[in-house]
Short mmCIF file of C-alpha atoms in Angstrom, two decimals:
data_model
loop_
_atom_site.label_atom_id
_atom_site.label_comp_id
_atom_site.label_asym_id
_atom_site.label_seq_id
_atom_site.Cartn_x
_atom_site.Cartn_y
_atom_site.Cartn_z
CA MET A 1 -8.81 -32.32 72.64
CA GLU A 2 -8.89 -30.76 76.10
CA ASN A 3 -12.57 -31.73 76.55
CA GLN A 4 -11.80 -35.30 75.51
CA ASP A 5 -9.08 -35.49 78.18
CA LYS A 6 -11.56 -34.21 80.79
CA ARG A 7 -14.13 -36.80 79.73
CA GLN A 8 -11.65 -39.63 79.92
CA ALA A 9 -10.28 -38.49 83.29
CA SER A 10 -13.76 -38.23 84.77
CA ALA A 11 -14.87 -41.55 83.33
CA GLY A 12 -12.25 -43.61 85.11
CA ALA A 13 -9.38 -45.70 83.85
CA ASP A 14 -11.42 -48.87 83.30
CA GLU A 15 -13.82 -47.28 80.80
CA HIS A 16 -12.77 -47.10 77.15
CA LEU A 17 -14.41 -44.04 75.70
CA THR A 18 -14.17 -43.03 72.10
CA GLU A 19 -15.76 -40.50 69.85
CA VAL A 20 -18.27 -41.73 67.25
CA TRP A 21 -19.97 -39.24 64.94
CA GLY A 22 -19.12 -36.39 67.28
CA ASP A 23 -20.46 -38.06 70.43
CA THR A 24 -18.57 -39.75 73.26
CA VAL A 25 -19.46 -43.40 73.80
CA LYS A 26 -18.25 -46.38 75.81
CA LEU A 27 -17.33 -49.05 73.27
CA SER A 28 -18.77 -51.98 75.25
CA GLN A 29 -22.12 -50.21 75.66
CA LEU A 30 -22.14 -49.26 71.97
CA GLY A 31 -21.57 -52.92 71.08
CA ILE A 32 -24.33 -54.11 73.41
CA ALA A 33 -26.74 -51.49 72.04
CA ALA A 34 -25.94 -52.50 68.44
CA LEU A 35 -26.38 -56.19 69.25
CA LEU A 36 -29.65 -55.47 71.06
CA GLY A 37 -30.83 -53.49 68.03
CA ILE A 38 -30.01 -56.32 65.64
CA ILE A 39 -31.65 -58.97 67.82
CA LEU A 40 -34.87 -57.06 68.56
CA THR A 41 -35.25 -55.76 65.00
CA MET A 42 -34.81 -59.19 63.45
CA ALA A 43 -36.95 -60.91 66.09
CA PHE A 44 -39.81 -58.47 65.57
CA TYR A 45 -39.45 -58.78 61.78
CA LEU A 46 -39.44 -62.60 61.82
CA VAL A 47 -42.38 -62.82 64.22
CA GLY A 48 -44.28 -60.22 62.21
CA ASN A 49 -43.48 -62.03 58.96
CA ASN A 50 -44.71 -65.31 60.45
CA ILE A 51 -47.95 -63.75 61.74
CA PHE A 52 -48.79 -61.68 58.66
CA SER A 53 -47.85 -64.37 56.11
CA GLN A 54 -50.29 -66.78 57.77
CA MET A 55 -53.20 -64.37 57.41
CA GLU A 56 -55.23 -65.39 54.38
CA ASN A 57 -56.89 -62.01 53.83
CA ILE A 58 -53.54 -60.17 53.32
CA GLU A 59 -51.52 -60.34 50.08
CA ALA A 60 -47.96 -61.71 50.35
CA SER A 61 -46.31 -58.41 49.38
CA LEU A 62 -48.43 -56.51 51.88
CA ALA A 63 -47.60 -59.08 54.58
CA LYS A 64 -43.88 -58.46 53.98
CA GLY A 65 -44.45 -54.72 54.26
CA TYR A 66 -46.25 -55.16 57.55
CA ALA A 67 -43.42 -57.41 58.75
CA LEU A 68 -40.94 -54.65 57.92
CA LEU A 69 -42.99 -52.17 59.91
CA THR A 70 -43.00 -54.62 62.81
CA GLY A 71 -39.20 -54.85 62.51
CA ILE A 72 -38.98 -51.06 62.68
CA LEU A 73 -40.99 -51.19 65.92
CA GLY A 74 -38.35 -53.57 67.28
CA CYS A 75 -35.68 -51.07 66.25
CA PHE A 76 -37.45 -48.27 68.13
CA LEU A 77 -37.84 -50.51 71.16
CA SER A 78 -34.12 -51.31 71.17
CA ALA A 79 -33.31 -47.60 70.91
CA ALA A 80 -35.56 -46.83 73.89
CA ILE A 81 -34.01 -49.63 75.95
CA SER A 82 -30.48 -48.52 75.07
CA ALA A 83 -31.29 -44.90 75.92
CA LYS A 84 -32.69 -45.98 79.28
CA PHE A 85 -29.75 -48.16 80.31
CA PHE A 86 -26.80 -46.38 78.67
CA LYS A 87 -26.69 -42.75 79.77
CA PRO A 88 -24.72 -40.16 77.75
CA LYS A 89 -21.02 -39.81 78.56
CA ARG A 90 -20.65 -36.24 77.34
CA ILE A 91 -19.84 -33.34 79.60
CA ILE A 92 -21.31 -30.05 78.46
CA GLU A 93 -19.70 -26.90 79.72
CA GLU A 94 -21.39 -23.63 78.88
CA HIS A 95 -19.66 -20.43 79.91
CA ALA A 96 -20.40 -17.26 78.00
CA GLU A 97 -19.22 -14.27 79.97
CA SER A 98 -19.92 -10.74 78.84
CA ALA A 99 -16.28 -10.34 77.81
CA ASP A 100 -16.70 -13.26 75.41
CA ILE A 101 -20.00 -11.99 73.98
CA ALA A 102 -18.35 -9.33 71.81
CA GLU A 103 -15.96 -11.92 70.40
CA ILE A 104 -18.76 -14.44 69.80
CA LEU A 105 -20.93 -11.83 68.08
CA ALA A 106 -18.00 -10.65 65.94
CA PHE A 107 -17.45 -14.25 64.87
CA GLY A 108 -21.15 -14.39 63.94
CA GLY A 109 -20.75 -11.25 61.82
CA THR A 110 -22.53 -8.76 64.06
CA THR A 111 -21.69 -6.19 66.70
CA VAL A 112 -22.84 -5.79 70.29
CA GLU A 113 -24.91 -2.76 69.28
CA GLU A 114 -26.63 -4.62 66.43
CA GLU A 115 -27.39 -7.55 68.71
CA ALA A 116 -28.77 -5.25 71.41
CA GLN A 117 -31.10 -3.64 68.87
CA ALA A 118 -32.24 -7.04 67.60
CA LEU A 119 -32.90 -8.27 71.15
CA ALA A 120 -34.88 -5.12 71.93
CA THR A 121 -37.47 -5.96 69.26
CA LEU A 122 -37.34 -9.75 69.47
CA ASP A 123 -40.52 -11.80 69.93
CA PRO A 124 -41.23 -12.37 73.66
CA LYS A 125 -41.49 -16.12 73.03
CA VAL A 126 -37.88 -16.17 71.87
CA ILE A 127 -36.85 -14.10 74.89
CA ALA A 128 -38.62 -16.65 77.12
CA GLU A 129 -36.66 -19.47 75.44
CA MET A 130 -33.44 -17.56 76.02
CA GLU A 131 -34.40 -17.20 79.70
CA ASP A 132 -35.01 -20.96 79.89
CA LEU A 133 -31.52 -21.50 78.46
CA GLU A 134 -30.13 -18.98 80.97
CA LEU A 135 -28.48 -16.85 78.28
CA TYR A 136 -28.32 -13.88 80.60
CA ALA A 137 -25.05 -12.55 79.19
CA LEU A 138 -26.92 -11.95 75.93
CA LEU A 139 -30.15 -10.81 77.56
CA ALA A 140 -28.19 -8.22 79.56
CA LEU A 141 -27.52 -6.44 76.25
CA ILE A 142 -31.19 -5.45 75.89
CA PRO A 143 -31.33 -1.65 76.22
CA GLU A 144 -33.43 0.03 78.89
CA GLY A 145 -36.76 1.32 77.64
CA SER A 146 -37.28 -1.51 75.17
CA PRO A 147 -40.27 -3.86 75.64
CA ASN A 148 -37.98 -6.83 76.37
CA TYR A 149 -35.86 -5.09 79.01
CA LYS A 150 -35.78 -6.55 82.52
CA PRO A 151 -33.32 -5.26 85.12
CA GLU A 152 -32.78 -8.76 86.52
CA TYR A 153 -30.98 -9.82 83.32
CA LYS A 154 -27.92 -7.76 84.27
CA GLU A 155 -28.03 -9.06 87.85
CA LYS A 156 -28.27 -12.67 86.70
CA ALA A 157 -25.50 -12.17 84.16
CA ALA A 158 -23.28 -10.72 86.90
CA ARG A 159 -24.06 -13.65 89.22
CA ALA A 160 -23.28 -16.12 86.45
CA ALA A 161 -19.96 -14.38 85.81
CA GLU A 162 -19.13 -14.49 89.54
CA GLY A 163 -20.03 -18.18 89.72
CA SER A 164 -17.70 -19.03 86.86
CA GLY A 165 -14.84 -17.00 88.32
CA GLN A 166 -15.08 -14.25 85.71
CA VAL A 167 -15.72 -10.92 87.44
#
């Protein structure tokens, strides 16, 4: 509820945002995107049906199947156009301070010690993905002496905590 208030406040009074299937959308843009989808899908289908039904070397049932595939291409095109012109309205806030880590891990059914041991032996590819996601509060749990340990994890976690006001 609090996040929805923030989204609406940041969006401005003239925009009517609502939540559809767990995502925040502007109703007018949703309507335009749906209309665009219907128009392009049906236009591609009808043109495809006209082209393929006139071909003598294709059976009628196969021509209809090809027309459906052409309609699906129109659907994909409308999705790409809508994605290009109507940017997401969601605001994502990620703050996981080290004080919250114990609580988050407990909710997940594990302890800080168990997580530290798991991180110590985790595949380096997964560690690299965690670095890309800047999950330094978790990476700071890796114990010294393990193959995945890097001293900068604790420094970066501390800087992230300072930046979010949590020291």
